[in-house]
PDB file of C-alpha atoms and ligand atoms in Angstrom:
ATOM      1  CA  MET U   1     121.936  96.081  69.927  1.00 62.00           C
ATOM      2  CA  THR U   2     120.697  92.119  70.263  1.00 54.00           C
ATOM      3  CA  THR U   3     117.718  92.040  72.340  1.00 55.00           C
ATOM      4  CA  ASP U   4     118.156  88.556  73.242  1.00 59.00           C
ATOM      5  CA  THR U   5     121.250  88.980  75.651  1.00 65.00           C
ATOM      6  CA  ALA U   6     122.377  92.795  75.910  1.00 74.00           C
ATOM      7  CA  PRO U   7     121.474  93.656  80.099  1.00 87.00           C
ATOM      8  CA  ARG U   8     118.299  95.605  80.869  1.00 95.00           C
ATOM      9  CA  ILE U   9     118.968  98.971  81.773  1.00 96.00           C
ATOM     10  CA  THR U  10     117.210 100.613  84.736  1.00 98.00           C
ATOM     11  CA  SER U  11     117.220 104.979  84.228  1.00 98.00           C
ATOM     12  CA  TRP U  12     113.816 105.748  86.506  1.00 98.00           C
ATOM     13  CA  HIS U  13     113.718 106.439  90.276  1.00 98.00           C
ATOM     14  CA  ALA U  14     112.155 103.906  92.405  1.00 97.00           C
ATOM     15  CA  ALA U  15     110.129 106.086  94.410  1.00 97.00           C
ATOM     16  CA  PRO U  16     110.544 109.706  93.364  1.00 98.00           C
ATOM     17  CA  SER U  17     109.626 112.639  95.826  1.00 98.00           C
ATOM     18  CA  VAL U  18     106.158 114.411  96.111  1.00 98.00           C
ATOM     19  CA  PRO U  19     106.984 117.505  94.451  1.00 98.00           C
ATOM     20  CA  ALA U  20     106.725 120.888  96.634  1.00 98.00           C
ATOM     21  CA  PHE U  21     105.341 122.466  94.200  1.00 98.00           C
ATOM     22  CA  THR U  22     101.913 122.425  93.002  1.00 98.00           C
ATOM     23  CA  PRO U  23     101.441 121.940  89.069  1.00 98.00           C
ATOM     24  CA  PRO U  24      98.626 124.433  87.773  1.00 98.00           C
ATOM     25  CA  PRO U  25      95.073 122.552  87.452  1.00 98.00           C
ATOM     26  CA  GLY U  26      95.152 121.041  83.917  1.00 98.00           C
ATOM     27  CA  ALA U  27      98.914 120.651  83.734  1.00 99.00           C
ATOM     28  CA  VAL U  28     100.783 118.702  81.022  1.00 99.00           C
ATOM     29  CA  ASP U  29     103.485 117.113  80.605  1.00 99.00           C
ATOM     30  CA  ALA U  30     104.974 117.130  77.481  1.00 99.00           C
ATOM     31  CA  HIS U  31     107.841 115.243  76.981  1.00 99.00           C
ATOM     32  CA  CYS U  32     107.805 111.633  78.170  1.00 99.00           C
ATOM     33  CA  HIS U  33     108.429 108.222  76.689  1.00 98.00           C
ATOM     34  CA  VAL U  34     107.005 104.978  77.151  1.00 98.00           C
ATOM     35  CA  PHE U  35     109.325 101.703  76.699  1.00 98.00           C
ATOM     36  CA  GLY U  36     107.869  98.696  75.955  1.00 96.00           C
ATOM     37  CA  PRO U  37     106.161  96.465  77.521  1.00 97.00           C
ATOM     38  CA  MET U  38     109.165  94.430  75.379  1.00 97.00           C
ATOM     39  CA  ALA U  39     106.974  91.072  75.721  1.00 97.00           C
ATOM     40  CA  GLN U  40     104.240  92.861  73.713  1.00 98.00           C
ATOM     41  CA  PHE U  41     106.080  95.870  72.218  1.00 98.00           C
ATOM     42  CA  PRO U  42     109.377  94.649  71.273  1.00 98.00           C
ATOM     43  CA  PHE U  43     112.649  96.934  70.680  1.00 98.00           C
ATOM     44  CA  SER U  44     113.857  97.976  67.554  1.00 98.00           C
ATOM     45  CA  ALA U  45     117.670  95.844  66.450  1.00 96.00           C
ATOM     46  CA  LYS U  46     119.024  99.486  66.301  1.00 96.00           C
ATOM     47  CA  ALA U  47     118.423 100.610  69.602  1.00 97.00           C
ATOM     48  CA  LYS U  48     121.416 101.831  70.966  1.00 97.00           C
ATOM     49  CA  TYR U  49     120.224 100.904  74.324  1.00 97.00           C
ATOM     50  CA  LEU U  50     118.170  97.817  76.060  1.00 97.00           C
ATOM     51  CA  PRO U  51     116.041  99.755  79.112  1.00 98.00           C
ATOM     52  CA  GLU U  52     114.137  98.203  81.338  1.00 98.00           C
ATOM     53  CA  ASP U  53     109.788  97.679  80.771  1.00 98.00           C
ATOM     54  CA  ALA U  54     108.689 101.234  81.937  1.00 98.00           C
ATOM     55  CA  GLY U  55     105.107 101.336  80.355  1.00 98.00           C
ATOM     56  CA  PRO U  56     101.872 103.287  80.492  1.00 98.00           C
ATOM     57  CA  ASP U  57     100.746 101.984  84.205  1.00 98.00           C
ATOM     58  CA  MET U  58     103.985 103.547  85.516  1.00 98.00           C
ATOM     59  CA  LEU U  59     103.374 106.795  84.030  1.00 98.00           C
ATOM     60  CA  PHE U  60     100.476 107.419  84.860  1.00 98.00           C
ATOM     61  CA  ALA U  61     101.030 106.336  88.073  1.00 98.00           C
ATOM     62  CA  LEU U  62     103.996 109.273  87.976  1.00 98.00           C
ATOM     63  CA  ARG U  63     101.627 111.888  86.328  1.00 99.00           C
ATOM     64  CA  ASP U  64      99.240 112.011  88.990  1.00 98.00           C
ATOM     65  CA  ARG U  65     101.878 111.672  91.919  1.00 98.00           C
ATOM     66  CA  LEU U  66     103.305 114.510  90.234  1.00 98.00           C
ATOM     67  CA  GLY U  67     100.524 116.830  90.380  1.00 98.00           C
ATOM     68  CA  PHE U  68      99.980 116.509  86.430  1.00 99.00           C
ATOM     69  CA  SER U  69      96.978 115.948  84.393  1.00 98.00           C
ATOM     70  CA  ARG U  70      98.459 114.826  80.635  1.00 99.00           C
ATOM     71  CA  ASN U  71     100.966 113.487  79.027  1.00 99.00           C
ATOM     72  CA  VAL U  72     102.651 113.917  75.536  1.00 99.00           C
ATOM     73  CA  ILE U  73     104.679 110.504  75.064  1.00 99.00           C
ATOM     74  CA  VAL U  74     107.424 111.032  72.613  1.00 99.00           C
ATOM     75  CA  GLN U  75     108.475 108.071  70.262  1.00 98.00           C
ATOM     76  CA  ALA U  76     111.897 106.692  72.141  1.00 98.00           C
ATOM     77  CA  SER U  77     114.343 106.109  69.849  1.00 98.00           C
ATOM     78  CA  CYS U  78     114.780 102.513  71.490  1.00 98.00           C
ATOM     79  CA  HIS U  79     111.350 101.503  69.794  1.00 98.00           C
ATOM     80  CA  GLY U  80     112.724 103.317  66.407  1.00 98.00           C
ATOM     81  CA  THR U  81     109.618 103.686  63.841  1.00 98.00           C
ATOM     82  CA  ASP U  82     107.250 100.976  65.247  1.00 98.00           C
ATOM     83  CA  ASN U  83     105.356 103.614  66.900  1.00 98.00           C
ATOM     84  CA  ARG U  84     102.912 101.037  68.615  1.00 98.00           C
ATOM     85  CA  ALA U  85     104.331 101.199  72.132  1.00 98.00           C
ATOM     86  CA  THR U  86     103.465 104.413  72.372  1.00 99.00           C
ATOM     87  CA  LEU U  87     100.402 104.617  70.501  1.00 99.00           C
ATOM     88  CA  ASN U  88      99.179 101.915  73.249  1.00 98.00           C
ATOM     89  CA  ALA U  89     100.221 104.308  76.333  1.00 98.00           C
ATOM     90  CA  ILE U  90      97.709 107.126  74.572  1.00 99.00           C
ATOM     91  CA  ALA U  91      94.653 104.460  73.656  1.00 98.00           C
ATOM     92  CA  ARG U  92      95.055 103.545  77.734  1.00 98.00           C
ATOM     93  CA  SER U  93      95.097 107.394  78.858  1.00 98.00           C
ATOM     94  CA  GLN U  94      91.450 107.885  78.710  1.00 98.00           C
ATOM     95  CA  GLY U  95      91.982 111.131  76.476  1.00 98.00           C
ATOM     96  CA  LYS U  96      94.962 112.090  78.652  1.00 98.00           C
ATOM     97  CA  ALA U  97      97.716 111.260  76.719  1.00 99.00           C
ATOM     98  CA  ARG U  98      98.949 112.173  72.758  1.00 98.00           C
ATOM     99  CA  GLY U  99     101.966 111.460  71.316  1.00 98.00           C
ATOM    100  CA  VAL U 100     104.648 112.430  69.042  1.00 99.00           C
ATOM    101  CA  ALA U 101     105.745 109.619  66.112  1.00 98.00           C
ATOM    102  CA  VAL U 102     109.043 108.691  64.500  1.00 98.00           C
ATOM    103  CA  VAL U 103     108.347 107.812  60.851  1.00 98.00           C
ATOM    104  CA  ASP U 104     109.961 105.610  57.910  1.00 97.00           C
ATOM    105  CA  PRO U 105     110.317 108.113  55.212  1.00 97.00           C
ATOM    106  CA  ALA U 106     108.428 105.652  52.969  1.00 97.00           C
ATOM    107  CA  ILE U 107     105.452 105.667  55.658  1.00 98.00           C
ATOM    108  CA  SER U 108     102.042 106.147  53.697  1.00 98.00           C
ATOM    109  CA  ASP U 109      99.042 108.657  53.786  1.00 97.00           C
ATOM    110  CA  ALA U 110      97.199 106.058  55.240  1.00 98.00           C
ATOM    111  CA  ASP U 111      99.340 104.740  58.265  1.00 98.00           C
ATOM    112  CA  LEU U 112     100.002 108.492  58.748  1.00 98.00           C
ATOM    113  CA  GLU U 113      96.150 109.305  59.103  1.00 98.00           C
ATOM    114  CA  ALA U 114      95.946 106.244  61.670  1.00 98.00           C
ATOM    115  CA  LEU U 115      98.810 107.991  63.776  1.00 98.00           C
ATOM    116  CA  HIS U 116      96.430 110.862  63.845  1.00 98.00           C
ATOM    117  CA  THR U 117      93.572 109.026  65.361  1.00 98.00           C
ATOM    118  CA  GLY U 118      95.792 107.059  67.384  1.00 98.00           C
ATOM    119  CA  GLY U 119      96.937 110.784  68.931  1.00 98.00           C
ATOM    120  CA  ILE U 120      99.821 111.433  66.856  1.00 98.00           C
ATOM    121  CA  ARG U 121     100.224 115.247  66.840  1.00 98.00           C
ATOM    122  CA  GLY U 122     103.542 115.575  66.032  1.00 98.00           C
ATOM    123  CA  VAL U 123     107.006 113.799  64.296  1.00 98.00           C
ATOM    124  CA  ARG U 124     110.318 113.327  66.175  1.00 98.00           C
ATOM    125  CA  PHE U 125     114.010 113.779  63.783  1.00 98.00           C
ATOM    126  CA  ASN U 126     116.838 112.899  65.917  1.00 98.00           C
ATOM    127  CA  PHE U 127     120.280 113.931  65.340  1.00 98.00           C
ATOM    128  CA  LEU U 128     122.195 112.472  68.105  1.00 97.00           C
ATOM    129  CA  LYS U 129     125.138 110.349  66.674  1.00 95.00           C
ATOM    130  CA  ARG U 130     124.776 108.125  69.644  1.00 96.00           C
ATOM    131  CA  LEU U 131     120.559 107.585  69.711  1.00 97.00           C
ATOM    132  CA  VAL U 132     120.498 106.952  65.992  1.00 97.00           C
ATOM    133  CA  ASP U 133     122.615 105.320  62.254  1.00 95.00           C
ATOM    134  CA  ASP U 134     121.485 108.460  60.269  1.00 93.00           C
ATOM    135  CA  ALA U 135     119.620 111.757  59.996  1.00 96.00           C
ATOM    136  CA  PRO U 136     118.966 111.923  56.388  1.00 97.00           C
ATOM    137  CA  LYS U 137     117.564 115.918  56.003  1.00 98.00           C
ATOM    138  CA  ASP U 138     116.094 115.392  52.293  1.00 98.00           C
ATOM    139  CA  LYS U 139     113.924 112.586  53.412  1.00 98.00           C
ATOM    140  CA  PHE U 140     112.474 114.759  56.824  1.00 98.00           C
ATOM    141  CA  LEU U 141     112.196 117.365  54.788  1.00 98.00           C
ATOM    142  CA  GLU U 142     109.794 115.286  52.580  1.00 98.00           C
ATOM    143  CA  ILE U 143     108.066 113.877  55.594  1.00 98.00           C
ATOM    144  CA  ALA U 144     107.767 117.243  57.290  1.00 98.00           C
ATOM    145  CA  ARG U 145     105.257 118.531  54.149  1.00 98.00           C
ATOM    146  CA  ARG U 146     103.850 115.317  54.489  1.00 98.00           C
ATOM    147  CA  ILE U 147     102.539 115.784  57.891  1.00 98.00           C
ATOM    148  CA  GLN U 148     101.360 119.666  57.614  1.00 98.00           C
ATOM    149  CA  PRO U 149      98.171 118.776  56.060  1.00 98.00           C
ATOM    150  CA  LEU U 150      97.246 117.093  59.340  1.00 98.00           C
ATOM    151  CA  GLY U 151      97.996 120.272  61.274  1.00 98.00           C
ATOM    152  CA  TRP U 152     101.744 118.477  62.968  1.00 98.00           C
ATOM    153  CA  HIS U 153     104.342 119.680  63.981  1.00 98.00           C
ATOM    154  CA  VAL U 154     108.489 118.415  64.299  1.00 98.00           C
ATOM    155  CA  VAL U 155     110.090 118.309  67.179  1.00 99.00           C
ATOM    156  CA  ILE U 156     113.452 118.158  66.611  1.00 98.00           C
ATOM    157  CA  TYR U 157     116.598 117.039  68.914  1.00 98.00           C
ATOM    158  CA  PHE U 158     120.130 117.850  68.693  1.00 98.00           C
ATOM    159  CA  GLU U 159     123.145 119.164  70.613  1.00 98.00           C
ATOM    160  CA  ALA U 160     124.706 123.059  70.240  1.00 98.00           C
ATOM    161  CA  ASP U 161     127.519 122.049  68.375  1.00 98.00           C
ATOM    162  CA  ILE U 162     125.296 121.620  65.374  1.00 98.00           C
ATOM    163  CA  LEU U 163     122.797 124.188  65.926  1.00 98.00           C
ATOM    164  CA  GLU U 164     124.613 126.386  62.751  1.00 98.00           C
ATOM    165  CA  GLU U 165     125.607 123.040  60.211  1.00 98.00           C
ATOM    166  CA  LEU U 166     121.778 122.683  60.832  1.00 98.00           C
ATOM    167  CA  ARG U 167     120.388 125.864  60.044  1.00 98.00           C
ATOM    168  CA  PRO U 168     119.710 125.858  56.696  1.00 98.00           C
ATOM    169  CA  PHE U 169     117.633 122.848  57.225  1.00 98.00           C
ATOM    170  CA  LEU U 170     115.578 123.867  59.981  1.00 98.00           C
ATOM    171  CA  ASP U 171     114.725 127.178  58.162  1.00 98.00           C
ATOM    172  CA  ALA U 172     113.356 124.908  55.075  1.00 98.00           C
ATOM    173  CA  ILE U 173     110.678 123.019  57.520  1.00 98.00           C
ATOM    174  CA  PRO U 174     107.244 124.435  56.627  1.00 98.00           C
ATOM    175  CA  THR U 175     105.791 123.261  60.085  1.00 98.00           C
ATOM    176  CA  LEU U 176     106.443 124.454  63.079  1.00 98.00           C
ATOM    177  CA  VAL U 177     109.002 123.411  65.143  1.00 99.00           C
ATOM    178  CA  VAL U 178     109.962 122.181  69.074  1.00 99.00           C
ATOM    179  CA  VAL U 179     113.213 122.076  69.735  1.00 99.00           C
ATOM    180  CA  ASP U 180     114.245 119.476  72.237  1.00 98.00           C
ATOM    181  CA  HIS U 181     116.299 120.484  75.645  1.00 98.00           C
ATOM    182  CA  MET U 182     117.567 124.132  73.723  1.00 98.00           C
ATOM    183  CA  GLY U 183     119.781 122.107  71.556  1.00 98.00           C
ATOM    184  CA  ARG U 184     121.402 121.138  74.662  1.00 98.00           C
ATOM    185  CA  PRO U 185     123.291 124.617  75.367  1.00 98.00           C
ATOM    186  CA  ASP U 186     126.120 124.256  77.764  1.00 98.00           C
ATOM    187  CA  VAL U 187     124.560 126.247  80.579  1.00 98.00           C
ATOM    188  CA  THR U 188     128.118 126.282  82.722  1.00 98.00           C
ATOM    189  CA  GLN U 189     128.452 129.575  80.025  1.00 98.00           C
ATOM    190  CA  GLY U 190     125.340 132.017  81.733  1.00 98.00           C
ATOM    191  CA  PRO U 191     122.599 133.337  80.405  1.00 98.00           C
ATOM    192  CA  GLY U 192     124.039 135.061  77.856  1.00 97.00           C
ATOM    193  CA  GLY U 193     127.002 132.529  76.199  1.00 97.00           C
ATOM    194  CA  THR U 194     127.577 132.201  73.189  1.00 98.00           C
ATOM    195  CA  ASP U 195     125.323 128.905  72.854  1.00 98.00           C
ATOM    196  CA  MET U 196     122.704 130.452  74.124  1.00 98.00           C
ATOM    197  CA  LYS U 197     123.012 133.577  72.007  1.00 98.00           C
ATOM    198  CA  ALA U 198     123.039 130.941  69.169  1.00 98.00           C
ATOM    199  CA  PHE U 199     119.594 129.330  70.092  1.00 98.00           C
ATOM    200  CA  ARG U 200     118.269 132.701  70.650  1.00 98.00           C
ATOM    201  CA  ALA U 201     118.808 133.701  67.316  1.00 98.00           C
ATOM    202  CA  LEU U 202     117.293 130.425  66.222  1.00 98.00           C
ATOM    203  CA  LEU U 203     113.827 131.541  67.964  1.00 98.00           C
ATOM    204  CA  ASP U 204     114.159 135.136  66.640  1.00 98.00           C
ATOM    205  CA  SER U 205     114.559 133.895  62.830  1.00 98.00           C
ATOM    206  CA  ARG U 206     111.381 132.425  63.323  1.00 97.00           C
ATOM    207  CA  ASP U 207     107.975 132.780  66.053  1.00 97.00           C
ATOM    208  CA  ASP U 208     106.924 128.599  64.977  1.00 98.00           C
ATOM    209  CA  ILE U 209     110.119 127.670  66.937  1.00 98.00           C
ATOM    210  CA  TRP U 210     109.295 126.451  69.898  1.00 99.00           C
ATOM    211  CA  THR U 211     111.413 124.856  72.801  1.00 99.00           C
ATOM    212  CA  LYS U 212     111.776 122.783  75.504  1.00 99.00           C
ATOM    213  CA  VAL U 213     112.944 123.831  78.711  1.00 98.00           C
ATOM    214  CA  THR U 214     113.459 120.647  80.155  1.00 98.00           C
ATOM    215  CA  CYS U 215     116.322 118.499  80.965  1.00 98.00           C
ATOM    216  CA  PRO U 216     118.871 119.550  83.984  1.00 98.00           C
ATOM    217  CA  ASP U 217     119.647 116.513  84.704  1.00 98.00           C
ATOM    218  CA  ARG U 218     121.083 116.311  81.000  1.00 98.00           C
ATOM    219  CA  LEU U 219     122.365 119.592  81.042  1.00 98.00           C
ATOM    220  CA  ASP U 220     123.945 120.408  84.157  1.00 98.00           C
ATOM    221  CA  ALA U 221     126.665 118.637  85.310  1.00 95.00           C
ATOM    222  CA  LYS U 222     127.083 119.709  88.464  1.00 96.00           C
ATOM    223  CA  GLY U 223     123.813 118.021  89.393  1.00 96.00           C
ATOM    224  CA  PRO U 224     121.587 118.963  92.236  1.00 96.00           C
ATOM    225  CA  PRO U 225     120.243 121.642  92.924  1.00 97.00           C
ATOM    226  CA  TRP U 226     120.878 122.340  89.117  1.00 98.00           C
ATOM    227  CA  ASP U 227     122.319 126.464  89.705  1.00 98.00           C
ATOM    228  CA  ASP U 228     123.909 126.632  85.886  1.00 98.00           C
ATOM    229  CA  PHE U 229     120.677 125.354  84.661  1.00 98.00           C
ATOM    230  CA  ALA U 230     118.231 127.571  86.565  1.00 98.00           C
ATOM    231  CA  ASN U 231     121.260 130.711  86.117  1.00 98.00           C
ATOM    232  CA  ALA U 232     120.439 129.948  82.113  1.00 98.00           C
ATOM    233  CA  VAL U 233     117.320 129.226  82.013  1.00 98.00           C
ATOM    234  CA  ARG U 234     115.299 131.111  83.668  1.00 98.00           C
ATOM    235  CA  PRO U 235     115.821 134.935  81.662  1.00 98.00           C
ATOM    236  CA  LEU U 236     114.787 132.588  78.327  1.00 98.00           C
ATOM    237  CA  VAL U 237     111.664 132.099  79.782  1.00 98.00           C
ATOM    238  CA  GLU U 238     110.902 134.987  80.597  1.00 98.00           C
ATOM    239  CA  ASP U 239     111.675 136.009  76.738  1.00 98.00           C
ATOM    240  CA  TYR U 240     109.372 133.864  75.126  1.00 98.00           C
ATOM    241  CA  PRO U 241     107.018 132.325  77.028  1.00 98.00           C
ATOM    242  CA  ASP U 242     104.582 131.561  74.353  1.00 98.00           C
ATOM    243  CA  ARG U 243     106.368 129.436  72.951  1.00 98.00           C
ATOM    244  CA  VAL U 244     107.992 127.184  76.164  1.00 98.00           C
ATOM    245  CA  LEU U 245     106.967 123.829  76.516  1.00 99.00           C
ATOM    246  CA  TRP U 246     107.966 121.321  80.195  1.00 99.00           C
ATOM    247  CA  GLY U 247     108.111 117.873  80.553  1.00 99.00           C
ATOM    248  CA  THR U 248     109.614 115.202  83.123  1.00 99.00           C
ATOM    249  CA  ASP U 249     111.477 113.583  80.533  1.00 98.00           C
ATOM    250  CA  TRP U 250     110.510 110.082  82.426  1.00 98.00           C
ATOM    251  CA  PRO U 251     111.955 107.649  82.170  1.00 98.00           C
ATOM    252  CA  HIS U 252     115.162 109.418  81.655  1.00 98.00           C
ATOM    253  CA  PRO U 253     117.006 107.392  78.697  1.00 98.00           C
ATOM    254  CA  ASN U 254     120.431 106.914  79.286  1.00 97.00           C
ATOM    255  CA  MET U 255     120.674 108.460  82.693  1.00 97.00           C
ATOM    256  CA  GLN U 256     121.141 105.460  84.564  1.00 97.00           C
ATOM    257  CA  ASP U 257     124.911 106.913  85.744  1.00 97.00           C
ATOM    258  CA  ALA U 258     122.561 109.903  87.498  1.00 96.00           C
ATOM    259  CA  ILE U 259     119.414 109.125  87.747  1.00 98.00           C
ATOM    260  CA  PRO U 260     117.188 112.132  88.744  1.00 98.00           C
ATOM    261  CA  ASN U 261     114.310 112.735  91.158  1.00 98.00           C
ATOM    262  CA  ASP U 262     110.859 113.680  89.131  1.00 98.00           C
ATOM    263  CA  GLY U 263     109.995 115.318  92.625  1.00 98.00           C
ATOM    264  CA  ALA U 264     113.330 117.395  92.519  1.00 98.00           C
ATOM    265  CA  LEU U 265     112.551 118.342  88.656  1.00 98.00           C
ATOM    266  CA  VAL U 266     109.219 119.519  89.859  1.00 98.00           C
ATOM    267  CA  ASP U 267     110.654 122.044  91.898  1.00 98.00           C
ATOM    268  CA  MET U 268     112.778 123.336  89.411  1.00 98.00           C
ATOM    269  CA  ILE U 269     109.351 125.044  87.835  1.00 98.00           C
ATOM    270  CA  PRO U 270     109.499 127.553  89.702  1.00 98.00           C
ATOM    271  CA  ARG U 271     112.961 128.326  90.049  1.00 98.00           C
ATOM    272  CA  ILE U 272     113.142 129.252  86.126  1.00 98.00           C
ATOM    273  CA  VAL U 273     109.488 130.155  86.104  1.00 97.00           C
ATOM    274  CA  PRO U 274     108.864 132.285  88.966  1.00 95.00           C
ATOM    275  CA  THR U 275     105.101 133.575  88.616  1.00 98.00           C
ATOM    276  CA  ALA U 276     101.863 131.661  88.259  1.00 98.00           C
ATOM    277  CA  ALA U 277     101.193 133.287  85.051  1.00 98.00           C
ATOM    278  CA  LEU U 278     104.522 131.958  83.524  1.00 98.00           C
ATOM    279  CA  GLN U 279     103.749 128.692  84.923  1.00 98.00           C
ATOM    280  CA  GLN U 280      99.748 128.376  83.205  1.00 98.00           C
ATOM    281  CA  LYS U 281     101.412 129.130  79.775  1.00 98.00           C
ATOM    282  CA  LEU U 282     104.270 126.869  80.512  1.00 98.00           C
ATOM    283  CA  LEU U 283     102.613 123.662  81.423  1.00 99.00           C
ATOM    284  CA  VAL U 284      98.958 124.565  80.362  1.00 98.00           C
ATOM    285  CA  ASP U 285      97.775 126.854  77.746  1.00 98.00           C
ATOM    286  CA  ASN U 286     101.145 126.538  75.288  1.00 98.00           C
ATOM    287  CA  PRO U 287     101.001 122.398  75.426  1.00 99.00           C
ATOM    288  CA  MET U 288      97.336 121.990  75.244  1.00 98.00           C
ATOM    289  CA  ARG U 289      97.109 124.914  72.291  1.00 98.00           C
ATOM    290  CA  LEU U 290      99.856 122.419  70.398  1.00 98.00           C
ATOM    291  CA  TYR U 291      98.782 118.880  71.400  1.00 98.00           C
ATOM    292  CA  TRP U 292      94.581 119.745  72.126  1.00 98.00           C
ATOM    293  CA  PRO U 293      93.459 122.661  70.202  1.00 94.00           C
ATOM    294  CA  ASP U 294      90.244 120.806  69.819  1.00 91.00           C
ATOM    295  CA  CYS U 295      89.717 120.898  74.079  1.00 88.00           C
TER     296      CYS U 295
HETATM  297  C1  LIG Q   1     115.557 111.889  75.609  1.00 54.80           C
HETATM  298  C2  LIG Q   1     117.033 112.281  75.367  1.00 54.80           C
HETATM  299  C3  LIG Q   1     117.525 110.909  74.676  1.00 54.80           C
HETATM  300  C4  LIG Q   1     117.293 109.781  74.862  1.00 54.80           C
HETATM  301  C5  LIG Q   1     116.505 109.842  73.515  1.00 54.80           C
HETATM  302  O1  LIG Q   1     114.649 108.788  71.793  1.00 54.80           O
HETATM  303  C6  LIG Q   1     115.689 108.761  72.564  1.00 54.80           C
HETATM  304  O2  LIG Q   1     115.837 108.056  73.222  1.00 54.80           O
HETATM  305  O3  LIG Q   1     115.303 110.742  73.182  1.00 54.80           O
HETATM  306  C7  LIG Q   1     118.958 110.955  75.116  1.00 54.80           C
HETATM  307  O4  LIG Q   1     119.359 109.548  75.449  1.00 54.80           O
HETATM  308  O5  LIG Q   1     119.880 112.191  75.065  1.00 54.80           O
HETATM  309  O6  LIG Q   1     115.058 113.174  75.450  1.00 54.80           O
HETATM  310  O7  LIG Q   1     114.911 110.944  75.598  1.00 54.80           O
END
C-alpha cells in the first residue's frame, strides 16, 4: 500500500465510556497496539491498512480512563518488522508497558538483545492472509528457537479454520505460546461447539499454551452486548484460569465499520470472569507472570 495517497483510517472510539467495572489494582491491558506517529515512525510499504496516528499518549490516557495500570503493546502488522513505534511507546511508559515484536527472520542476536533491553518479551507470528503476505513456518520455528534463551514467548494469530493444519507447527514451538483471540472461534456455536472443542484440545495438548480472551467486537457479529461471546468464553476462563490474558485490542485495527466502545469492552470482563479471584488472575497475576516476572 502506498502511504502517500491512501486514505488513513480511524478505528477507535472518540470518547469511550468510563466502565462501571473497576479492574483490580495493577490490572494489565495485555493486548493493545500503537500506530505511529507516522511522521516519526512510517508504516510498512507492505501494510494492508493505513491508520491515523494512535500513539503512546492516547494509549496511556485510555489506560488511565479505563482503570488499568499497565499495557502490553503488540507490534501491529502495519508497522511490519520495524518495531520502533512499539519501542518508543514502551520507552515513554515509565516502566508501565512491555511489548511483543514482529521480527525479520534475519535479525541478528544483538538486535534481539536490543529489543529485550527495550522491553520486548515475545514475538508474534501472524497467519492472517488479509494482514501479511507470508507466514513461513520453518523460519518462525527458527526464530522461536532463537528467542528461547531470552525467556520470551511466541504470540500467534490465526483463524479457527487453520487450527488443525497448524497443529504440527504449534507442537514444535519450544517456548510458551499465547494464542490471540482464542484462535478466532465462531462464538455462535456456543461453549461446546466445534471451534471451542478444537481449541480446548489444543490447550489440553500442552500446559504452556495460553490465550487471550479478547475481542468480543471481532468475534461476535451480533454486536453489543456480545451475549454469544460471553456465553462461549466464560466456561473457557473458568477451566483454564491460569493461562488466560485480557486486552482491549485498542486502537482496534480494521474495526472502522464496527468501532467498539472501550468502556463497554471492560464491562464485559465480569460477564466472562465473574469472581474477584478469577479477575485477579486474568488481569494481574497471569500477565505479570509473563511480562513482568522481575516485579
Ligand atoms: C488484532 C487484530 C487485527 C490486526 C492486527 O497487527 C495487526 O494489524 O493484529 C485484525 O485485523 O484482525 O489483534 O489487532
